[in-house]
XYZ file of C-alpha atoms in Angstrom:
545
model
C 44.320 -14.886 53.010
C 44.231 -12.019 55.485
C 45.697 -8.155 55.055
C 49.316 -8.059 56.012
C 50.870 -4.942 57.522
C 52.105 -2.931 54.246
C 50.838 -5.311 51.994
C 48.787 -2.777 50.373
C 46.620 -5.596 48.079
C 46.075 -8.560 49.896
C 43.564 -10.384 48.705
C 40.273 -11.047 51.373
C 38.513 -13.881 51.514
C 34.959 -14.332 50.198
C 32.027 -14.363 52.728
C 31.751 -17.906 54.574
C 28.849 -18.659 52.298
C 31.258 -18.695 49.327
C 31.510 -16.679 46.058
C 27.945 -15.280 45.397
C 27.930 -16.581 42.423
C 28.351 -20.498 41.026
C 32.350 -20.870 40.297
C 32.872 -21.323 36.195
C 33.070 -24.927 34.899
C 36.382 -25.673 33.571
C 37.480 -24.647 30.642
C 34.767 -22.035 30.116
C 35.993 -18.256 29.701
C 34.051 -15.324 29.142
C 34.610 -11.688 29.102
C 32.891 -9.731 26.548
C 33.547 -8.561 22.897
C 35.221 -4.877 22.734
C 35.196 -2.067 20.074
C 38.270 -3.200 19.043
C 35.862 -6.542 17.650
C 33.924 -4.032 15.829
C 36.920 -2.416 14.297
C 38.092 -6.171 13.619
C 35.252 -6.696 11.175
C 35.032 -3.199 9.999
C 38.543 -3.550 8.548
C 38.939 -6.906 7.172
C 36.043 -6.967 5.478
C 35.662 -7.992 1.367
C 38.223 -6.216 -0.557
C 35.943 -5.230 -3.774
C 33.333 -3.177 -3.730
C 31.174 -5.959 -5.786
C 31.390 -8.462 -2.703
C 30.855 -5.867 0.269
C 27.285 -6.427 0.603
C 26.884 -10.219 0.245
C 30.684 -10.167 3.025
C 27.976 -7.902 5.430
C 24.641 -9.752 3.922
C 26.062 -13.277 4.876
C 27.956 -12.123 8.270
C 24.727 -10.408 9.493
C 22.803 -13.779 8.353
C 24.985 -15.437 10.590
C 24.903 -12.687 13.614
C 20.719 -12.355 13.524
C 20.270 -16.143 13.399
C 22.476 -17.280 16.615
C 20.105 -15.716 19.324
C 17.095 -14.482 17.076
C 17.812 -10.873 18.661
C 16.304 -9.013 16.020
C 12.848 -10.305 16.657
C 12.858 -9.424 20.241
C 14.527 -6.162 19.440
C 13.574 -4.372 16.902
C 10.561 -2.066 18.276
C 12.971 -1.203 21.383
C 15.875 0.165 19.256
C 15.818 3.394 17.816
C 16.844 4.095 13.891
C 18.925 6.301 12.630
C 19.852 7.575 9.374
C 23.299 7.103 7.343
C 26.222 8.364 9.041
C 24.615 9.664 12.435
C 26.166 9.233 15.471
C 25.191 5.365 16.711
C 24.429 3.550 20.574
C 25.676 0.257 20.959
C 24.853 -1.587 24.090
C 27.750 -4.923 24.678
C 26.127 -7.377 26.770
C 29.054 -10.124 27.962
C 27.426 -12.882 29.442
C 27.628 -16.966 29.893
C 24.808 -17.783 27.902
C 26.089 -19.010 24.536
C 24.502 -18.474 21.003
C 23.424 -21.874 20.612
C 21.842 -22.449 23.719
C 18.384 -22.374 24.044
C 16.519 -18.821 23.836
C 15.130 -19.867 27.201
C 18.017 -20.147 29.369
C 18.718 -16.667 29.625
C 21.938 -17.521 31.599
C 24.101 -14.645 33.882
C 24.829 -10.842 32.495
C 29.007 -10.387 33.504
C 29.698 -6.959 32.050
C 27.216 -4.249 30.381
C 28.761 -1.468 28.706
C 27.370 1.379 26.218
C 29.553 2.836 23.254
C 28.980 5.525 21.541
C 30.168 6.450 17.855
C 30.219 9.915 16.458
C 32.222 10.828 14.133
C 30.758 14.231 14.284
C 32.998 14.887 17.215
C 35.550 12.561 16.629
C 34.666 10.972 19.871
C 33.919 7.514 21.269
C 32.252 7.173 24.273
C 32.360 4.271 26.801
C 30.152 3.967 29.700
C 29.827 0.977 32.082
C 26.889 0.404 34.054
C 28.000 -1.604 37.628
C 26.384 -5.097 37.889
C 25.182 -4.320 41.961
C 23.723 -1.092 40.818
C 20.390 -0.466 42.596
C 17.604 -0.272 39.730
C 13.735 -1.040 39.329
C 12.934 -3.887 37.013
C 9.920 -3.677 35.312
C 8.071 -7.044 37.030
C 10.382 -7.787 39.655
C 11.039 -4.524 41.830
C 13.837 -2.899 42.917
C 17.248 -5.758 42.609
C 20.653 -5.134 41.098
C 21.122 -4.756 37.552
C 22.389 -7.221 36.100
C 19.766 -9.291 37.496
C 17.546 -7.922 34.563
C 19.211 -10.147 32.091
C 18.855 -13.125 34.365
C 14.918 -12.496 34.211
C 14.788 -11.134 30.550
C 17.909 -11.671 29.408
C 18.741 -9.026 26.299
C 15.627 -7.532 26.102
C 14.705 -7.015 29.900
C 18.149 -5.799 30.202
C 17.362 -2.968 27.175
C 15.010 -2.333 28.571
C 16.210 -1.303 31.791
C 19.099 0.902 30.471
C 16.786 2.915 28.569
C 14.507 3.789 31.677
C 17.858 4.500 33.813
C 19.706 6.389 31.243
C 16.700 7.777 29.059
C 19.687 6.927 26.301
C 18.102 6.021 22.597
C 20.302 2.094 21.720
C 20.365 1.486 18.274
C 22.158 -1.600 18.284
C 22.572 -4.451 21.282
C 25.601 -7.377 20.900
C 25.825 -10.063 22.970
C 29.083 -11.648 23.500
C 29.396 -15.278 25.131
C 32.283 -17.739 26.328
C 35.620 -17.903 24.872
C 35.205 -15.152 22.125
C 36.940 -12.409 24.421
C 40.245 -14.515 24.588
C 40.272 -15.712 21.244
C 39.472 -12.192 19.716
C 42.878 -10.745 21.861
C 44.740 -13.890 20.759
C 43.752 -12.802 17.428
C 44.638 -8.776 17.605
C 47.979 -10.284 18.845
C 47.484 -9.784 22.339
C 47.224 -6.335 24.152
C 49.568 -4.010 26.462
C 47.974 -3.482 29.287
C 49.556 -1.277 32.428
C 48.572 -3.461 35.312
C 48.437 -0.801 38.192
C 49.058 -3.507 41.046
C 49.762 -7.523 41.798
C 46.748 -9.761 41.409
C 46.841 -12.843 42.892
C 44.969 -15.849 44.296
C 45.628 -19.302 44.506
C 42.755 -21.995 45.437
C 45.432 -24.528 46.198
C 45.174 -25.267 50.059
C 41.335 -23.162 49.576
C 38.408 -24.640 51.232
C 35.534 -25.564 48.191
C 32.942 -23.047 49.894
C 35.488 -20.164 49.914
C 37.628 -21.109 46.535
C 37.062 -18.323 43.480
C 38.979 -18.016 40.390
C 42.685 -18.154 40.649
C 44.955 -15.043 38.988
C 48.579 -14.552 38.791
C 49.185 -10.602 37.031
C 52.275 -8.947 37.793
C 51.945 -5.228 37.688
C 54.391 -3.444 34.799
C 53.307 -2.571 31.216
C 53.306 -5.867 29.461
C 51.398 -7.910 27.010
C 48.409 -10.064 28.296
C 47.119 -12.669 26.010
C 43.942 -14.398 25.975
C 43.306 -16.450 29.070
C 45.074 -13.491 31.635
C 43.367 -10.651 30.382
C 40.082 -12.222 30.691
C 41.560 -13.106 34.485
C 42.669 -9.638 34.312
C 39.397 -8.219 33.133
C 37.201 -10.133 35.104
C 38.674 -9.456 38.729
C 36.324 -8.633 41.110
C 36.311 -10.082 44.869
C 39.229 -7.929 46.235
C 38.034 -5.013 44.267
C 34.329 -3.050 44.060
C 32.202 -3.018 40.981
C 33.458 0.529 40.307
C 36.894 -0.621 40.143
C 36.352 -3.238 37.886
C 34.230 -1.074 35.191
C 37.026 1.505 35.238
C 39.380 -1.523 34.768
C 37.597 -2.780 31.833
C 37.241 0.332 30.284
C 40.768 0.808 30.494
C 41.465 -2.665 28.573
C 39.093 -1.424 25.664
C 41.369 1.333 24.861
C 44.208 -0.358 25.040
C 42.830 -3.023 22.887
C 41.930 -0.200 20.371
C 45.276 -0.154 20.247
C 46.193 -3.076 18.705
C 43.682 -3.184 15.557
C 46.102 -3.221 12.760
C 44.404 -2.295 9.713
C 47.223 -3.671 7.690
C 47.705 -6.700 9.585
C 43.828 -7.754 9.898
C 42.824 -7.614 6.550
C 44.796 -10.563 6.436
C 43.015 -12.544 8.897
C 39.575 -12.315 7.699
C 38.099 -15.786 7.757
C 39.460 -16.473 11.006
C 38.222 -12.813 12.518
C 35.043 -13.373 11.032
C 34.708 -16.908 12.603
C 35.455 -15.179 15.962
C 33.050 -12.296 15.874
C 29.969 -15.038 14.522
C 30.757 -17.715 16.403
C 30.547 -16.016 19.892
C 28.242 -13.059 19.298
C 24.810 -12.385 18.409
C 22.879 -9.371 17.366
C 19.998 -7.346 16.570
C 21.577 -6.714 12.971
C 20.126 -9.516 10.732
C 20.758 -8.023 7.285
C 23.741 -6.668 5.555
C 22.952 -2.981 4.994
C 22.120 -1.852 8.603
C 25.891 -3.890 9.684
C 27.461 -2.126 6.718
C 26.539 1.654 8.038
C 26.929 0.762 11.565
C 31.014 -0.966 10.411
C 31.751 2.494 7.906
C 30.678 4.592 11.171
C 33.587 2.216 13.157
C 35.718 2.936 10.426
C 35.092 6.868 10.379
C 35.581 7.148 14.106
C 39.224 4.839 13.867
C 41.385 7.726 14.587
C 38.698 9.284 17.165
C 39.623 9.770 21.109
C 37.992 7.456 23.604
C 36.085 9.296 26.410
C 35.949 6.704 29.453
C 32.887 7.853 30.964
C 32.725 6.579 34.653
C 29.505 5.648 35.398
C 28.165 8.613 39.052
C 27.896 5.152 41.867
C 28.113 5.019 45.240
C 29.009 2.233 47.415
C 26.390 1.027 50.096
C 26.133 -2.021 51.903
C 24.315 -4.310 49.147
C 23.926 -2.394 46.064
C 25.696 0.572 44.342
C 24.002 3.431 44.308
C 23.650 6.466 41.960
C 21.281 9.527 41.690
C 19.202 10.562 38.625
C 20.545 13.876 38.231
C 24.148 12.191 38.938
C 23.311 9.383 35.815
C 21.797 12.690 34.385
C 25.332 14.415 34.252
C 26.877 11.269 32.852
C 24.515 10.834 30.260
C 25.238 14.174 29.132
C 29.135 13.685 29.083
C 28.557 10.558 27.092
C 26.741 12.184 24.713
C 29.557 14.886 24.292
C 27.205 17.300 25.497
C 28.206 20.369 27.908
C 27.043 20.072 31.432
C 24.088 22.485 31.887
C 23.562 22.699 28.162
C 20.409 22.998 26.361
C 18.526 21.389 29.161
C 16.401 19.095 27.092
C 15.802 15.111 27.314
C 18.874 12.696 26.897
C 16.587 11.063 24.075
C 16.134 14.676 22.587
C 19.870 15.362 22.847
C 20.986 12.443 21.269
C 18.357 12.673 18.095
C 19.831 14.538 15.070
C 18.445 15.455 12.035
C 20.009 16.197 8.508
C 19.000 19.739 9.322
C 21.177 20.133 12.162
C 23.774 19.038 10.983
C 26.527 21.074 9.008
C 27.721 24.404 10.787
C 27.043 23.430 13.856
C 28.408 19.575 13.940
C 31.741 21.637 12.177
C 31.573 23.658 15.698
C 31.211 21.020 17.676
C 33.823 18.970 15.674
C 36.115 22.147 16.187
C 35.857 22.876 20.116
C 36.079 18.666 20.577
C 40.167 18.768 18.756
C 40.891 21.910 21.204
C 43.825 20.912 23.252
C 43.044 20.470 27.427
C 45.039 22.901 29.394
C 46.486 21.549 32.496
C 47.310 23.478 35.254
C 51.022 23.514 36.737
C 50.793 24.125 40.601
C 54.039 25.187 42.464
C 55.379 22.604 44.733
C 54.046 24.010 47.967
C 50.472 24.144 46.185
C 50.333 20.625 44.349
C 48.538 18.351 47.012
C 52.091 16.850 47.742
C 54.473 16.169 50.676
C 58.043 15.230 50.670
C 59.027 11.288 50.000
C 62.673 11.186 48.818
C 63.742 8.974 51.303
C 60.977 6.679 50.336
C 61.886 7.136 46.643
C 65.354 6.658 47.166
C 64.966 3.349 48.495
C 62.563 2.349 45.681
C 65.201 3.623 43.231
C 67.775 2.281 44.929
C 66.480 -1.555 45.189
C 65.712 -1.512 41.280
C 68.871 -0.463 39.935
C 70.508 -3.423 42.101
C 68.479 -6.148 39.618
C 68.128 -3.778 36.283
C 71.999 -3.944 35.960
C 74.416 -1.000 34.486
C 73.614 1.711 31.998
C 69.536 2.225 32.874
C 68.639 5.535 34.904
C 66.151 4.927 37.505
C 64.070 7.981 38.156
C 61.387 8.632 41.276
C 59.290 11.213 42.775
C 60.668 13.339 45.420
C 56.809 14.059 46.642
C 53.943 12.060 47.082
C 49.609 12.333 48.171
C 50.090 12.541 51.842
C 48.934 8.869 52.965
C 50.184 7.341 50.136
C 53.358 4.595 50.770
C 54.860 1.721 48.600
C 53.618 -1.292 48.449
C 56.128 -3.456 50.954
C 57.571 -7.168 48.891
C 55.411 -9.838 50.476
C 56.988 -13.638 49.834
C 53.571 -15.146 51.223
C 51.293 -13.307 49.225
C 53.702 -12.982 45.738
C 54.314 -9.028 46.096
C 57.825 -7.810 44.864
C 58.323 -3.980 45.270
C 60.051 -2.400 43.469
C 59.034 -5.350 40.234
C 62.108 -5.435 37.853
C 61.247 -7.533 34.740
C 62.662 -8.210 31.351
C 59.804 -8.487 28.618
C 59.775 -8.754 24.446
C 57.794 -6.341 22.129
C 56.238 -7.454 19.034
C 59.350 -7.048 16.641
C 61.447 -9.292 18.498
C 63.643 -6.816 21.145
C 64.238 -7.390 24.382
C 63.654 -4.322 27.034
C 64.049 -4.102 31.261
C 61.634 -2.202 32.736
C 60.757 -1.434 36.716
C 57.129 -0.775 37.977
C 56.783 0.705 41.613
C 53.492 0.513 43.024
C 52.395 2.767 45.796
C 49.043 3.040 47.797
C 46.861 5.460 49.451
C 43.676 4.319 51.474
C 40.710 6.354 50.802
C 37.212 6.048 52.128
C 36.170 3.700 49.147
C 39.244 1.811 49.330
C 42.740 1.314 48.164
C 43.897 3.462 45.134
C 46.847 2.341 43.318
C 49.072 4.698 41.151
C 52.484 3.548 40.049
C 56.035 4.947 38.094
C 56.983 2.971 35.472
C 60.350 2.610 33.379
C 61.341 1.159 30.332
C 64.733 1.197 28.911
C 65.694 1.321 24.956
C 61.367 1.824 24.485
C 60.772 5.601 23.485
C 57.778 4.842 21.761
C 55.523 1.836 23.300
C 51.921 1.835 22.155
C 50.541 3.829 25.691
C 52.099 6.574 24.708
C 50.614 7.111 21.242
C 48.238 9.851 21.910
C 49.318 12.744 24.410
C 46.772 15.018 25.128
C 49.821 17.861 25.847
C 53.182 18.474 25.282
C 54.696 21.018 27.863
C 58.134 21.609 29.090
C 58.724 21.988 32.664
C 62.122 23.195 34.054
C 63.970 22.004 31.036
C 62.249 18.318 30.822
C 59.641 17.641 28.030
C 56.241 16.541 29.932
C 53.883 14.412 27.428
C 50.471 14.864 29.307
C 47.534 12.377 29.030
C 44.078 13.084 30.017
C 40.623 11.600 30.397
C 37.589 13.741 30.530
C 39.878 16.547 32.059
C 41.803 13.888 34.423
C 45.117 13.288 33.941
C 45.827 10.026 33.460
C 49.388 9.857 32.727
C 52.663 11.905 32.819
C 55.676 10.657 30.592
C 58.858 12.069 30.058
C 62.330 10.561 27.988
C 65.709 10.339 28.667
C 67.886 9.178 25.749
C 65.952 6.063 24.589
C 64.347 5.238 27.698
C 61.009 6.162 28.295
C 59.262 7.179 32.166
C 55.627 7.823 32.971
C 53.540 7.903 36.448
C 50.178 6.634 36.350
C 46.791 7.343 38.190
C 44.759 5.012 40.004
C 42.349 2.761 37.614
C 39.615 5.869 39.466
C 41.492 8.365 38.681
C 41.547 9.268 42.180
C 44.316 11.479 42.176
C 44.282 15.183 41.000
C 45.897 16.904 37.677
C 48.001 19.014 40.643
C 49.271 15.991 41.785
C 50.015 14.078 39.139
C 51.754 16.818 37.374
C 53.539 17.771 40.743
C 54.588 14.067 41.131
C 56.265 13.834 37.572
C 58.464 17.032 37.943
C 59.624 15.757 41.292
C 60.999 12.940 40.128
C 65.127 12.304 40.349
C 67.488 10.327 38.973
C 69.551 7.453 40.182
C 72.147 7.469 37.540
C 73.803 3.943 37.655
C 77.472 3.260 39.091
C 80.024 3.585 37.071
C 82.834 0.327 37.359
C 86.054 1.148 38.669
C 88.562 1.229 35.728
C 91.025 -1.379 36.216
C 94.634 -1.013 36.408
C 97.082 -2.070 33.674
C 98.105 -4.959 36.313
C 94.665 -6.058 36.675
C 93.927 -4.305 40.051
């Protein structure tokens, strides 16, 4: 496949040598286990208090024995008292739990989470496979080499010396227990920002890599796409593809119904021990680390995006950039106190109290986001542009559904042009079912802008008869603009997302998976949308005219 003119995704071809890595056998999926597993297990747990510690005893029996962790681990990771804030490093890889300790196998995705429920915060930070690091042994490679030479432990090992970060806890996550854990949550609504496709049929062997079909549109992806989904990397950098998956953890979060699991335990539980192994090998270190899981349930996710640079083999990042990042992650101020990221992050009974009540305070303080004038949000004119968007969806969404646009757009940026070859419909107009049953249309335009690192897609999305789908749960700010109510998302002072309502139907424009785009512009974009109100039908005449 080659770039078409206006295409705005087209999907290139892999070096003549073929995918740098061995394509997966059949049938074999992987992905990695997300905090919404830990949440899984932390809510459908025993019932009575009586059976709580032989439920965490026996799961933790189960967890410790698959890969023998624990022995490997234990002097690495750090411990930490009752109800302190907790590191967890997710290790997704193809080596499964009852292969042998030897074959270390291939790291896929390495990601650190953070609980503290000090600061109602949980923090996610990727680390990018092709990130240029020194391995104790082997000299300077990419990262996620370190687990093909060490495998958990190397890999530890590693993040510790790049990030200077205290781990308390490492899971390892192995084929098929990302698809079955999202089968099991019910499947999770995901906004896909563009179209990803790629078909192997008519594909040379050398150059074939995994096939995809993912509209873009809010929608539900179940198992075996959002691992596609998830996994997506050869049109798209490593950056991309952590932000990506970061963004799928939240929305899985999402989806942990603490009603609804506790329900489902055996099978849950099956998931979660059948596909992951662990340091933990006893019940009372699982059982603090599952009520800390449980205290931070109703606590924001900060995405932390990991400081990397593209170069022409590895990604590249700084020490005082990883520095910075370490300190967001932490939930510490930039320029703070100044000391280690090891002496940051350990706590003490004694400082606790007053000040983790400040902290906890200035953390719930609502993000202020500035409203530029039109002239001075980063914008130029695009109604014609939008008009014709707007104008091509209500001709498939049918009477009675308002189709709103933006007026003004990033200069650069266009639509994404429909594409028969390549699959690409712009403006997408699709019809899709929510979990109670009802039916709703919705419209996703895609539009581009080419930056020096690449495409970055942002979209405008519309739902009709949905005014409260799970996305929308959380708005950072509520603020009225010109008489239309604004709900205002943000990440790490980004913004995100912009929704607004009319009647039943619900709007929002969306940043790039980078978050490329500034608050100015994002805000600007939302109040300059219009309306396309649908045609009213002539009324016919009493003699049928």
């Amino acid at each position: 496949m080659t770039d078409s003119p206006g295409s705005g995704w087209a999907a290139k071809k892999p070096p003549p040598s073929g995918d740098p890595e061995p394509a997966p056998k059949p049938k074999r999926y992987w992905w990695r286990f997300t905090l919404a597993s830990v949440l899984i297990i932390a809510v459908s747990a025993a019932t009575t208090a009586a059976s709580v510690l032989t439920f965490f005893d026996s799961l933790a029996e189960e967890l410790g024995h698959n890969h023998k962790l624990h022995d490997k681990l234990t002097r690495a990771l750090a411990d930490v008292h009752p109800g302190e804030p907790q590191t967890i490093l997710i290790l997704g890889s193809d080596h499964r739990a009852n292969e042998a300790e030897e074959e270390a196998g291939r790291s896929d995705t390495t990601m650190l989470v953070r609980l503290d429920p000090d600061k109602e915060m949980i923090s996610v930070m990727s680390i990018p496979r092709d990130l240029k690091v020194e391995i104790p042994g082997y000299g300077t490679e990419k990262f996620n080499a370190a687990y093909s030479y060490g495998g958990p432990k190397l890999t530890l090992q590693v993040v510790k010396e790049l990030t200077g970060l205290q781990v308390n806890h490492v899971v390892n996550v192995d084929f098929l227990g990302f698809v079955r854990a999202v089968d099991a949550i019910g499947c999770v609504y995901v906004d896909v920002d563009r179209r990803y496709y790629h078909s192997n049929v008519g594909v040379a062997p050398s150059e074939q890599y995994s096939e995809i079909n993912i509209q873009p549109g809010y929608q539900q992806l179940c198992g075996k796409k959002a691992l596609q989904y998830v996994r997506y990397r050869h049109t798209d950098t490593d950056i991309v593809r952590s932000a990506r998956q970061q963004d799928f953890m939240t929305d899985a979060r999402q989806r942990v119904s603490l009603q609804d699991l506790l329900f489902d335990q055996n099978h849950l539980t099956e998931i979660f021990t059948q596909y992951t192994s662990s340091d933990i090998d006893a019940g009372t270190p699982l059982l603090e680390l599952l009520k800390l899981a449980v205290a931070c349930r109703s606590a924001a996710i900060e995405k932390v995006h990991f400081p990397a640079e593209l170069g022409p083999s590895y990604v590249y990042a700084s020490t005082s950039a990883i520095e910075g990042a370490v300190e967001e992650f932490l939930g510490e101020s930039k320029g703070g106190s100044g000391g280690s990221s090891e002496e940051a992050q350990t706590s003490s009974k004694s400082k606790k109290g007053k000040h983790a009540k400040k902290r906890k305070k200035a953390h719930k303080k609502k993000p202020k986001v500035k409203v530029a004038k039109p002239g001075e949000d980063g914008l130029v004119p695009a109604r014609e542009a939008g008009e014709a968007e707007a104008e091509a969806a209500a001709r498939k969404v049918g009477g009675g559904f308002p189709i709103f646009y933006p007026t003004r757009l990033p200069p650069g940026a266009r639509y994404v042009e429909s594409n028969s070859y390549e699959h690409v419909v712009d403006p997408r107009v699709y019809r899709f079912k929510e979990d109670d049953g009802e039916r709703h249309v919705a419209y996703k335009m895609v539009a581009v802008i080419e930056m020096p690192d690449g495409n970055h897609y942002f979209g405008v999305q519309g739902i009709r008869g949905w005014e409260d789908p799970p996305i929308l749960s959380d708005p950072a700010v509520t603020e009225e603009i010109h008489g239309r109510d604004y709900e205002i998302f943000v990440d790490s002072g980004i913004v995100t997302r912009v929704a607004w309502h009319r009647g039943a139907n619900t709007y929002w424009i969306a940043n790039d998976l980078q978050q490329a785009l500034t608050n100015e512009q994002m805000v600007g974009m939302a109040r300059s949308a219009d309306v396309l109100l649908p045609k009213k039908k002539p009324k016919r005449g009493k003699g049928g005219a």
